[in-house]
Coordinates of C-alpha atoms (C1' of nucleotides) in Angstrom, one line a residue:
Chain A
M16 CA 0.0 0.0 0.0
T17 CA 2.8 2.4 0.9
T18 CA 4.9 1.9 -2.3
T19 CA 4.2 -0.1 -5.4
A20 CA 3.7 -3.7 -4.3
P21 CA 7.2 -5.4 -4.3
L22 CA 5.9 -8.9 -5.4
E23 CA 9.3 -9.8 -6.7
W24 CA 11.5 -12.7 -5.7
V25 CA 14.5 -10.5 -5.2
R26 CA 14.6 -7.0 -3.7
P27 CA 16.5 -4.8 -6.2
P28 CA 19.8 -3.6 -4.7
L29 CA 20.2 0.2 -4.6
Q30 CA 23.9 0.5 -4.2
A31 CA 26.8 -1.0 -6.0
R32 CA 27.9 -2.8 -2.9
S33 CA 24.7 -4.7 -2.4
R34 CA 24.5 -5.5 -6.1
E35 CA 27.8 -7.3 -5.8
T36 CA 26.6 -9.1 -2.8
L37 CA 23.5 -10.2 -4.7
E38 CA 25.7 -11.5 -7.5
R39 CA 27.9 -13.4 -5.1
L40 CA 24.9 -15.0 -3.5
L41 CA 23.5 -16.1 -6.8
D42 CA 26.8 -17.5 -7.9
A43 CA 27.3 -19.3 -4.6
A44 CA 23.8 -20.7 -4.7
E45 CA 24.2 -21.9 -8.3
E46 CA 27.4 -23.6 -7.3
V47 CA 26.0 -25.4 -4.3
I48 CA 22.8 -26.5 -6.3
E49 CA 25.1 -27.7 -9.1
E50 CA 27.2 -29.7 -6.7
R51 CA 24.7 -31.0 -4.1
G52 CA 21.2 -30.2 -5.2
V53 CA 18.6 -27.7 -4.1
E54 CA 17.8 -29.5 -0.8
E55 CA 21.4 -29.4 0.3
A56 CA 21.8 -25.7 -0.6
T57 CA 21.0 -24.3 2.8
V58 CA 21.0 -20.6 3.5
A59 CA 23.9 -21.0 5.9
E60 CA 26.0 -22.8 3.3
V61 CA 25.2 -20.3 0.5
V62 CA 25.9 -17.4 2.7
R63 CA 29.2 -18.9 3.8
R64 CA 30.4 -19.5 0.3
A65 CA 29.4 -16.0 -0.8
G66 CA 31.3 -14.6 2.2
S67 CA 28.1 -12.9 3.2
S68 CA 25.8 -13.2 6.2
V69 CA 22.3 -14.4 6.9
G70 CA 21.0 -10.9 7.4
S71 CA 22.3 -9.7 4.1
F72 CA 20.6 -12.7 2.5
Y73 CA 17.2 -11.7 3.8
A74 CA 17.8 -8.1 2.8
R75 CA 18.0 -9.3 -0.8
F76 CA 15.6 -12.2 -0.9
R77 CA 12.1 -12.5 0.6
D78 CA 12.9 -16.1 1.4
K79 CA 14.9 -19.1 0.3
E80 CA 12.4 -19.8 -2.5
G81 CA 13.2 -16.4 -3.8
L82 CA 16.8 -17.3 -4.1
V83 CA 16.1 -20.6 -6.0
R84 CA 13.7 -18.8 -8.4
S85 CA 16.3 -16.2 -9.1
V86 CA 19.0 -18.7 -9.8
F87 CA 16.7 -20.6 -12.2
E88 CA 15.5 -17.4 -13.9
R89 CA 19.1 -16.3 -14.5
F90 CA 19.9 -19.7 -15.9
A91 CA 16.9 -19.8 -18.2
D92 CA 17.8 -16.4 -19.6
Q93 CA 21.4 -17.5 -20.2
A94 CA 20.2 -20.7 -21.9
L95 CA 17.9 -18.7 -24.3
M96 CA 20.6 -16.2 -25.1
T97 CA 23.1 -19.0 -25.8
A98 CA 20.6 -20.8 -28.0
T99 CA 20.0 -17.6 -30.0
D100 CA 23.6 -17.0 -30.4
A101 CA 24.5 -20.6 -31.3
L102 CA 21.9 -20.9 -33.9
S103 CA 22.4 -17.7 -35.9
P104 CA 22.4 -18.6 -39.6
E105 CA 25.7 -16.7 -40.2
R106 CA 27.5 -18.9 -37.9
W107 CA 26.5 -22.0 -39.9
A108 CA 26.9 -20.6 -43.4
G109 CA 28.3 -23.3 -45.7
V110 CA 27.8 -26.1 -43.2
A111 CA 25.5 -29.0 -44.2
I112 CA 22.4 -29.2 -42.0
D113 CA 23.2 -32.6 -40.5
Q114 CA 26.7 -31.6 -39.7
A115 CA 25.5 -28.5 -38.1
I116 CA 23.0 -30.4 -35.9
E117 CA 25.7 -32.9 -34.9
T118 CA 28.0 -30.1 -33.8
L119 CA 25.2 -28.5 -31.9
A120 CA 24.4 -31.7 -30.2
R121 CA 28.0 -32.1 -29.0
F122 CA 27.9 -28.5 -27.8
V123 CA 24.6 -29.1 -25.8
I124 CA 26.1 -32.3 -24.4
G125 CA 29.0 -30.3 -23.1
V126 CA 26.9 -27.6 -21.5
L127 CA 24.5 -30.1 -19.9
E128 CA 27.4 -32.0 -18.4
K129 CA 28.5 -28.9 -16.6
K130 CA 25.0 -27.8 -15.6
R131 CA 23.6 -31.2 -14.7
G132 CA 22.7 -30.2 -11.2
I133 CA 20.6 -27.2 -12.1
V134 CA 19.0 -29.0 -15.1
T135 CA 18.0 -31.8 -12.7
A136 CA 16.5 -29.3 -10.3
L137 CA 14.7 -27.5 -13.1
V138 CA 13.2 -30.7 -14.5
A139 CA 12.1 -31.8 -11.0
R140 CA 10.3 -28.4 -10.6
A141 CA 8.5 -28.4 -13.9
P142 CA 5.6 -30.5 -12.6
V143 CA 5.1 -28.3 -9.6
D144 CA 5.8 -24.9 -11.0
P145 CA 4.2 -23.5 -14.2
T146 CA 7.0 -20.9 -14.6
F147 CA 9.5 -23.5 -15.4
T148 CA 7.2 -25.5 -17.5
R149 CA 6.8 -22.5 -19.7
F150 CA 10.5 -22.0 -19.8
G151 CA 10.9 -25.4 -21.5
E152 CA 8.2 -24.5 -24.0
R153 CA 9.8 -21.1 -24.8
L154 CA 13.1 -22.9 -25.3
I155 CA 11.6 -25.3 -27.8
E156 CA 9.7 -22.6 -29.6
Q157 CA 12.7 -20.3 -29.9
I158 CA 15.1 -23.1 -31.0
G159 CA 12.4 -24.3 -33.4
A160 CA 12.2 -20.9 -35.0
L161 CA 15.9 -20.7 -35.3
L162 CA 16.2 -24.2 -36.8
V163 CA 13.6 -23.2 -39.4
G164 CA 15.9 -20.3 -40.3
L165 CA 18.8 -22.7 -40.7
L166 CA 16.7 -24.9 -43.0
E167 CA 15.5 -22.0 -45.1
A168 CA 19.0 -20.6 -45.5
R169 CA 19.7 -23.9 -47.3
G170 CA 16.5 -23.9 -49.3
L171 CA 15.2 -26.9 -47.3
R172 CA 11.7 -27.6 -46.0
A173 CA 10.6 -30.5 -43.9
N174 CA 9.0 -33.3 -45.9
H175 CA 6.0 -33.5 -43.6
P176 CA 2.3 -32.6 -43.7
Q177 CA 3.0 -29.9 -41.2
P178 CA 6.5 -28.7 -41.6
R179 CA 6.6 -26.2 -38.8
L180 CA 5.2 -28.7 -36.3
A181 CA 7.7 -31.3 -37.5
V182 CA 10.6 -28.9 -36.7
D183 CA 9.2 -28.4 -33.1
V184 CA 8.9 -32.1 -32.7
A185 CA 12.5 -32.6 -33.8
V186 CA 13.7 -30.0 -31.3
W187 CA 11.5 -31.6 -28.6
L188 CA 13.1 -35.0 -29.3
F189 CA 16.6 -33.5 -29.5
L190 CA 16.4 -31.7 -26.1
S191 CA 14.5 -34.3 -24.2
A192 CA 16.9 -37.0 -25.2
L193 CA 20.0 -35.0 -24.3
E194 CA 18.5 -33.7 -21.0
L195 CA 17.6 -37.2 -19.8
R196 CA 20.9 -38.6 -21.0
A197 CA 22.8 -35.9 -19.1
L198 CA 21.0 -36.9 -15.9
A199 CA 21.6 -40.6 -16.3
T200 CA 25.2 -40.4 -17.6
M201 CA 26.7 -39.5 -14.2
H202 CA 27.6 -43.0 -13.1
G203 CA 30.0 -45.2 -15.0
A204 CA 30.4 -45.2 -18.8
P205 CA 27.5 -43.9 -20.7
R206 CA 25.4 -46.4 -22.7
L207 CA 26.1 -44.4 -25.8
T208 CA 29.3 -42.3 -26.3
D209 CA 28.9 -38.6 -26.8
A210 CA 30.0 -38.9 -30.4
D211 CA 27.5 -41.7 -31.1
A212 CA 24.7 -39.7 -29.4
A213 CA 25.4 -36.6 -31.4
R214 CA 25.7 -38.4 -34.7
E215 CA 22.5 -40.3 -34.2
L216 CA 20.6 -37.3 -33.1
A217 CA 21.7 -35.6 -36.3
R218 CA 20.6 -38.6 -38.3
M219 CA 17.3 -38.7 -36.6
C220 CA 16.6 -35.1 -37.4
T221 CA 17.5 -35.3 -41.0
R222 CA 15.6 -38.5 -41.5
Y223 CA 12.5 -37.5 -39.6
L224 CA 12.4 -34.1 -41.2
G225 CA 13.1 -35.7 -44.6
V226 CA 15.9 -33.3 -45.5
A227 CA 18.7 -35.0 -47.4
E228 CA 21.5 -36.3 -45.2
T229 CA 25.1 -35.8 -46.5
A230 CA 27.5 -38.6 -46.0
I231 CA 27.4 -39.1 -42.2
A232 CA 30.7 -40.4 -41.1
K233 CA 30.9 -44.1 -40.2
P234 CA 31.4 -44.8 -36.5
G235 CA 35.1 -44.5 -35.6
A236 CA 35.9 -42.1 -38.5
R237 CA 37.0 -38.5 -37.7
R238 CA 36.1 -35.3 -39.5
S239 CA 37.5 -31.9 -39.0
R240 CA 35.2 -28.9 -39.1
A241 CA 37.4 -26.5 -37.3
K242 CA 35.5 -23.4 -38.4
S243 CA 32.1 -24.3 -37.1
S244 CA 33.2 -25.9 -33.8
Q245 CA 35.4 -22.8 -33.2
G246 CA 32.3 -20.7 -33.6
I247 CA 30.5 -22.8 -31.0
R248 CA 33.4 -22.6 -28.6
R249 CA 33.2 -18.8 -28.8
A250 CA 29.5 -18.9 -28.1
R251 CA 30.0 -21.0 -25.0
T252 CA 32.6 -18.8 -23.6
R253 CA 30.5 -15.8 -24.2
S254 CA 27.0 -16.5 -22.9
I255 CA 27.2 -19.6 -20.8
R256 CA 29.6 -19.3 -17.9
Chain B
M17 CA 27.7 -60.6 13.2
T18 CA 24.9 -62.6 14.9
T19 CA 22.9 -63.5 11.8
T20 CA 23.6 -62.9 8.1
A21 CA 24.0 -59.2 7.7
P22 CA 20.6 -57.7 6.9
L23 CA 21.9 -55.0 4.5
E24 CA 18.4 -54.6 3.0
W25 CA 16.2 -51.6 2.6
V26 CA 13.3 -53.4 4.0
R27 CA 13.2 -56.0 6.9
P28 CA 11.3 -59.0 5.6
P29 CA 8.0 -59.5 7.4
L30 CA 7.6 -62.9 9.1
Q31 CA 3.9 -63.0 9.7
A32 CA 0.9 -62.3 7.4
R33 CA -0.1 -59.4 9.5
S34 CA 3.1 -57.5 9.1
R35 CA 3.3 -58.3 5.4
E36 CA 0.0 -56.6 5.1
T37 CA 1.2 -53.6 7.0
L38 CA 4.2 -53.4 4.7
E39 CA 2.0 -53.4 1.7
R40 CA -0.2 -50.7 3.1
L41 CA 2.9 -48.6 4.0
L42 CA 4.3 -48.9 0.4
D43 CA 0.9 -48.1 -1.1
A44 CA 0.4 -45.1 1.1
A45 CA 4.0 -43.9 0.4
E46 CA 3.5 -44.3 -3.4
E47 CA 0.2 -42.3 -3.1
V48 CA 1.8 -39.4 -1.2
I49 CA 4.9 -39.3 -3.4
E50 CA 2.6 -39.3 -6.5
E51 CA 0.4 -36.4 -5.1
R52 CA 3.0 -34.2 -3.3
G53 CA 6.5 -35.5 -4.0
V54 CA 9.2 -37.2 -2.0
E55 CA 9.9 -34.3 0.3
E56 CA 6.3 -33.9 1.4
A57 CA 6.0 -37.6 2.0
T58 CA 6.8 -37.5 5.7
V59 CA 6.9 -40.6 7.9
A60 CA 4.0 -39.3 9.9
E61 CA 1.8 -38.7 6.9
V62 CA 2.6 -42.1 5.3
V63 CA 1.9 -43.8 8.5
R64 CA -1.3 -42.0 9.0
R65 CA -2.6 -42.9 5.5
A66 CA -1.6 -46.5 6.0
G67 CA -3.5 -46.6 9.3
S68 CA -0.3 -47.7 10.9
S69 CA 2.1 -46.2 13.4
V70 CA 5.6 -44.8 13.5
G71 CA 6.9 -47.8 15.5
S72 CA 5.6 -50.3 12.9
F73 CA 7.2 -48.2 10.2
Y74 CA 10.7 -48.6 11.8
A75 CA 10.1 -52.3 12.4
R76 CA 9.9 -52.7 8.6
F77 CA 12.2 -50.1 7.3
R78 CA 15.7 -49.2 8.4
D79 CA 14.9 -45.5 7.8
K80 CA 12.9 -43.3 5.5
E81 CA 15.4 -43.8 2.6
G82 CA 14.6 -47.5 2.8
L83 CA 10.9 -46.7 2.2
V84 CA 11.6 -44.5 -0.8
R85 CA 13.9 -47.1 -2.3
S86 CA 11.4 -49.8 -1.8
V87 CA 8.7 -47.8 -3.5
F88 CA 11.0 -47.1 -6.4
E89 CA 12.1 -50.7 -6.8
R90 CA 8.5 -51.9 -6.8
F91 CA 7.6 -49.4 -9.4
A92 CA 10.6 -50.3 -11.6
D93 CA 9.7 -53.9 -11.4
Q94 CA 6.2 -53.2 -12.5
A95 CA 7.4 -51.0 -15.3
L96 CA 9.6 -53.8 -16.7
M97 CA 6.9 -56.4 -16.4
T98 CA 4.4 -54.1 -18.1
A99 CA 6.9 -53.4 -20.9
T100 CA 7.5 -57.1 -21.5
D101 CA 3.8 -57.8 -21.5
A102 CA 2.9 -54.9 -23.8
L103 CA 5.6 -55.7 -26.4
S104 CA 5.0 -59.5 -26.8
P105 CA 5.0 -60.2 -30.6
E106 CA 1.7 -62.2 -30.4
R107 CA -0.1 -59.1 -29.1
W108 CA 0.8 -57.2 -32.3
A109 CA 0.4 -59.9 -34.9
G110 CA -0.9 -58.4 -38.1
V111 CA -0.5 -54.8 -37.0
A112 CA 1.8 -52.5 -39.0
I113 CA 4.9 -51.5 -37.1
D114 CA 4.2 -47.7 -37.2
Q115 CA 0.7 -48.3 -36.0
A116 CA 1.9 -50.5 -33.2
I117 CA 4.4 -47.8 -32.1
E118 CA 1.7 -45.2 -32.2
T119 CA -0.6 -47.2 -30.1
L120 CA 2.2 -48.0 -27.7
A121 CA 3.0 -44.3 -27.4
R122 CA -0.5 -43.5 -26.4
F123 CA -0.4 -46.2 -23.8
V124 CA 2.9 -44.9 -22.4
I125 CA 1.4 -41.4 -22.3
G126 CA -1.5 -42.7 -20.3
V127 CA 0.7 -44.5 -17.8
L128 CA 3.0 -41.6 -17.4
E129 CA 0.2 -39.2 -16.7
K130 CA -1.0 -41.3 -13.8
K131 CA 2.6 -41.9 -12.5
R132 CA 4.0 -38.4 -13.0
G133 CA 4.9 -37.9 -9.4
I134 CA 7.0 -41.1 -9.1
V135 CA 8.6 -40.6 -12.5
T136 CA 9.6 -37.1 -11.5
A137 CA 11.1 -38.4 -8.3
L138 CA 12.9 -41.2 -10.1
V139 CA 14.3 -38.9 -12.8
A140 CA 15.5 -36.5 -10.0
R141 CA 17.3 -39.3 -8.3
A142 CA 19.1 -40.7 -11.3
P143 CA 22.0 -38.3 -11.1
V144 CA 22.5 -39.1 -7.4
D145 CA 21.8 -42.8 -7.3
P146 CA 23.4 -45.4 -9.6
T147 CA 20.6 -47.9 -8.9
F148 CA 18.1 -45.8 -10.7
T149 CA 20.4 -44.8 -13.5
R150 CA 20.8 -48.5 -14.2
F151 CA 17.1 -49.0 -14.0
G152 CA 16.7 -46.6 -17.0
E153 CA 19.3 -48.4 -18.9
R154 CA 17.7 -51.8 -18.3
L155 CA 14.4 -50.4 -19.4
I156 CA 15.9 -49.2 -22.7
E157 CA 17.8 -52.4 -23.3
Q158 CA 14.8 -54.6 -22.6
I159 CA 12.4 -52.6 -24.7
G160 CA 15.0 -52.4 -27.4
A161 CA 15.2 -56.2 -27.5
L162 CA 11.5 -56.5 -27.6
L163 CA 11.2 -53.9 -30.4
V164 CA 13.8 -55.9 -32.4
G165 CA 11.5 -58.9 -32.0
L166 CA 8.5 -56.9 -33.3
L167 CA 10.6 -55.8 -36.3
E168 CA 11.8 -59.3 -37.1
A169 CA 8.3 -60.7 -36.9
R170 CA 7.6 -58.4 -39.9
G171 CA 10.8 -59.3 -41.7
L172 CA 12.1 -55.7 -41.1
R173 CA 15.6 -54.6 -40.2
A174 CA 16.8 -51.1 -39.5
N175 CA 18.3 -49.3 -42.5
H176 CA 21.3 -48.2 -40.6
P177 CA 25.1 -49.1 -40.3
Q178 CA 24.4 -50.5 -36.8
P179 CA 20.8 -51.8 -36.8
R180 CA 20.8 -52.9 -33.2
L181 CA 22.2 -49.6 -31.9
A182 CA 19.6 -47.7 -34.0
V183 CA 16.8 -49.6 -32.3
D184 CA 18.2 -48.6 -28.9
V185 CA 18.6 -45.0 -30.0
A186 CA 14.9 -45.0 -31.1
V187 CA 13.8 -46.3 -27.8
W188 CA 15.9 -43.8 -26.0
L189 CA 14.4 -41.0 -28.0
F190 CA 10.9 -42.4 -27.5
L191 CA 11.1 -42.7 -23.8
S192 CA 13.0 -39.5 -23.1
A193 CA 10.5 -37.5 -25.1
L194 CA 7.5 -38.9 -23.4
E195 CA 9.0 -38.7 -19.9
L196 CA 9.9 -35.1 -20.2
R197 CA 6.6 -34.3 -21.8
A198 CA 4.8 -35.9 -19.0
L199 CA 6.6 -33.7 -16.4
A200 CA 5.9 -30.5 -18.4
T201 CA 2.3 -31.2 -19.4
M202 CA 0.9 -30.7 -15.9
H203 CA 0.0 -27.0 -16.3
G204 CA -2.4 -25.8 -19.0
A205 CA -2.9 -27.3 -22.4
P206 CA 0.0 -29.3 -23.7
R207 CA 2.1 -27.8 -26.5
L208 CA 1.4 -31.0 -28.5
T209 CA -1.8 -33.1 -28.1
D210 CA -1.4 -36.7 -27.0
A211 CA -2.6 -37.8 -30.5
D212 CA 0.0 -35.6 -32.2
A213 CA 2.8 -36.7 -30.0
A214 CA 2.0 -40.4 -30.5
R215 CA 1.7 -40.0 -34.2
E216 CA 4.9 -38.1 -34.6
L217 CA 6.8 -40.5 -32.4
A218 CA 5.7 -43.3 -34.6
R219 CA 6.7 -41.4 -37.7
M220 CA 10.1 -40.6 -36.1
C221 CA 10.8 -44.2 -35.4
T222 CA 9.9 -45.5 -38.8
R223 CA 11.8 -42.8 -40.6
Y224 CA 14.8 -42.9 -38.4
L225 CA 15.0 -46.7 -38.6
G226 CA 14.2 -46.6 -42.2
V227 CA 11.4 -49.1 -42.1
A228 CA 8.6 -48.3 -44.5
E229 CA 5.8 -46.3 -43.0
T230 CA 2.2 -47.3 -44.0
A231 CA -0.2 -44.5 -44.6
I232 CA -0.1 -42.5 -41.4
A233 CA -3.4 -40.8 -40.9
K234 CA -3.4 -37.1 -41.5
P235 CA -4.0 -34.9 -38.5
G236 CA -7.6 -34.8 -37.5
A237 CA -8.5 -38.1 -39.2
R238 CA -9.6 -41.0 -37.0
R239 CA -8.7 -44.7 -37.4
S240 CA -10.1 -47.6 -35.5
R241 CA -7.8 -50.4 -34.5
A242 CA -10.0 -51.8 -31.8
K243 CA -8.1 -55.1 -31.6
S244 CA -4.7 -53.8 -30.7
S245 CA -5.8 -51.0 -28.4
Q246 CA -8.0 -53.5 -26.7
G247 CA -4.9 -55.6 -26.1
I248 CA -3.1 -52.7 -24.5
R249 CA -5.9 -51.8 -22.3
R250 CA -5.8 -55.3 -20.9
A251 CA -2.0 -55.0 -20.3
R252 CA -2.5 -51.8 -18.3
T253 CA -5.2 -53.3 -16.1
R254 CA -3.1 -56.3 -15.5
S255 CA 0.4 -55.1 -14.6
I256 CA 0.2 -51.5 -13.9
R257 CA -2.1 -50.5 -11.1
Chain C
dT23 C1' 33.9 22.0 1.9
dG24 C1' 31.8 20.5 6.0
dT25 C1' 28.2 18.9 9.0
dA26 C1' 23.7 16.4 10.1
dC27 C1' 20.7 13.1 9.0
dA28 C1' 18.3 9.4 6.6
dT29 C1' 18.6 5.3 4.4
dC30 C1' 21.0 1.4 2.8
dA31 C1' 23.9 -2.6 3.8
dG32 C1' 25.8 -5.9 6.7
dT33 C1' 26.3 -9.0 11.0
dG34 C1' 25.4 -13.2 13.7
dA35 C1' 23.2 -14.9 17.9
dA36 C1' 18.8 -16.6 19.1
dC37 C1' 14.3 -18.7 18.1
dG38 C1' 11.1 -22.2 16.9
dC39 C1' 9.1 -25.3 13.7
dG40 C1' 9.1 -29.7 11.4
dC41 C1' 10.6 -33.9 10.8
dG42 C1' 13.2 -38.4 11.4
dT43 C1' 14.2 -41.5 14.9
dT44 C1' 14.1 -43.8 19.5
dC45 C1' 12.2 -46.3 23.2
dA46 C1' 9.5 -48.3 26.9
dC47 C1' 5.6 -50.6 26.7
dT48 C1' 1.2 -53.6 25.3
dG49 C1' -0.9 -57.1 22.5
dA50 C1' -0.8 -61.0 19.0
dT51 C1' 1.2 -65.1 17.1
dG52 C1' 3.8 -69.2 17.0
dT53 C1' 6.1 -73.2 19.2
dA54 C1' 7.7 -76.7 22.6
dC55 C1' 6.3 -80.3 25.6
Chain D
dT29 C1' -5.7 -80.0 24.4
dG30 C1' -3.5 -77.0 27.4
dT31 C1' 0.0 -74.2 29.4
dA32 C1' 4.5 -71.5 29.3
dC33 C1' 7.5 -68.9 26.9
dA34 C1' 9.8 -66.6 23.1
dT35 C1' 9.4 -63.8 19.4
dC36 C1' 7.0 -60.9 16.3
dA37 C1' 4.0 -56.8 15.6
dG38 C1' 2.1 -52.6 16.9
dT39 C1' 1.7 -48.0 19.6
dG40 C1' 2.6 -43.1 20.3
dA41 C1' 4.9 -39.8 23.3
dA42 C1' 9.3 -37.8 23.7
dC43 C1' 13.7 -36.3 21.9
dG44 C1' 16.9 -33.7 19.3
dC45 C1' 18.9 -32.1 15.1
dG46 C1' 18.9 -29.1 11.2
dC47 C1' 17.3 -25.5 9.0
dG48 C1' 14.8 -21.2 7.7
dT49 C1' 13.8 -16.9 9.6
dT50 C1' 13.8 -12.8 12.8
dC51 C1' 15.8 -9.1 15.1
dA52 C1' 18.5 -5.7 17.6
dC53 C1' 22.5 -3.7 16.5
dT54 C1' 26.9 -1.5 13.9
dG55 C1' 28.9 0.4 9.9
dA56 C1' 28.7 2.6 5.1
dT57 C1' 26.8 5.6 1.6
dG58 C1' 24.2 9.1 -0.2
dT59 C1' 21.9 13.8 0.2
dA60 C1' 20.5 18.4 1.8
dC61 C1' 21.9 22.9 3.1

DNA sequence: TGTACATCAGTGAACGCGCGTTCACTGATGTAC
DNA sequence: TGTACATCAGTGAACGCGCGTTCACTGATGTAC
């Protein structure tokens, strides 16, 4: 009633000092969640890692839930930005569509490996929290749109009664498979090597969408596509930390 | 040291009465986990629903973790049994492979909708607990083997450098996609209708595996395959509760 | 430039709730003779 | 068939740990004149 209702998860900092504290708290929280999960990320532990104090914490966040949401929201934003950057048509000029998809798959595998903890937590929250359900939808939609761009730049169109839907389905399959694989790949050797997984996902996409596949390397063979994988490496460094 | 080390999650009941109590505890726990998640499934609440008592609980289970593991193990067993039953070649005699897959997809969608809570909990545990990682692998392997059987019964073989691997990949894609979709589909209308999802998964499998697709119905059209869907309905009633 | 004051930012001990677990006890079931 | 005893099964109050949250206080920063 006094001021505009502050129904936010994080109280905006007003000075540089507290903005830095906020950043440190978010970083520390993301770190602990990544290492030990949301349940283990106690306020005391987060605060300790951030070199802050309990009081400072509650000056920034309404409660612990506010912290968790903020971490997730920041992560979701980064993911969307990274996707946009990684899928810009210029980056992939001159690269065959299936090879582009394969390289992208390897990139996503790498990211998910580092972010397994948060991804797990996010997936676990989706059934409970509409916010994060919608995040997944937005991710698929946006990546779908970008993939359409990649196809159009090559004069390709899905051989399918509903080409646009087909692209979204392909993205859905691609992301689901890699996400679940990332969660399960923690213990022991993975059922499928990273290389196999990436190659087969590319094959699935081209075959399902009915866009011609170029010669996909036989298992064991190596190809060098220095240019495109370099581009991806840049993208990772830039947007995903 | 006294007897053989009882390193089990559940102390085996010795009388009929305590066996019934154990069942009621497991049922109650599964119920609460399904409705409100593992965290909310407190010992007090489980015991209350089971019409039992805290003391009885600790007579059966070493600790709360023992309960959770037992619930998961029971669920995993049921899932494997159901899969075996649902994929027996006799059940699908005379049904085109893509139509069989589409029907199976619809069945899995139905099951996952009812078991969303436990599936979520299982997925969230996979990164932490090798037992449940392995459960996922076993599920894929077993379903893969059964799918090969379905293909062979029709004289089909994956058009792929490594046909057996391709089948496993298809199963991996199939299950991952439906699992993640089940988690995200809780709020509001799903991005993709159940019918669309099932149809496209069937299309993906046939195209990726390179086995001919029969005429897949256009979106909106209805087909009746009373016989096969009847079979599935029986399977659900029998093995999955 | 200096002073006074308001607000922001930070600190950590203390509190209290919720939950898993223990334990002393009562009742039921099985077994030996 | 009956009696005595051992073990199994069940009960719920009490305990204590861990964790989120509060609060009274000190120090830093910005602003008005």
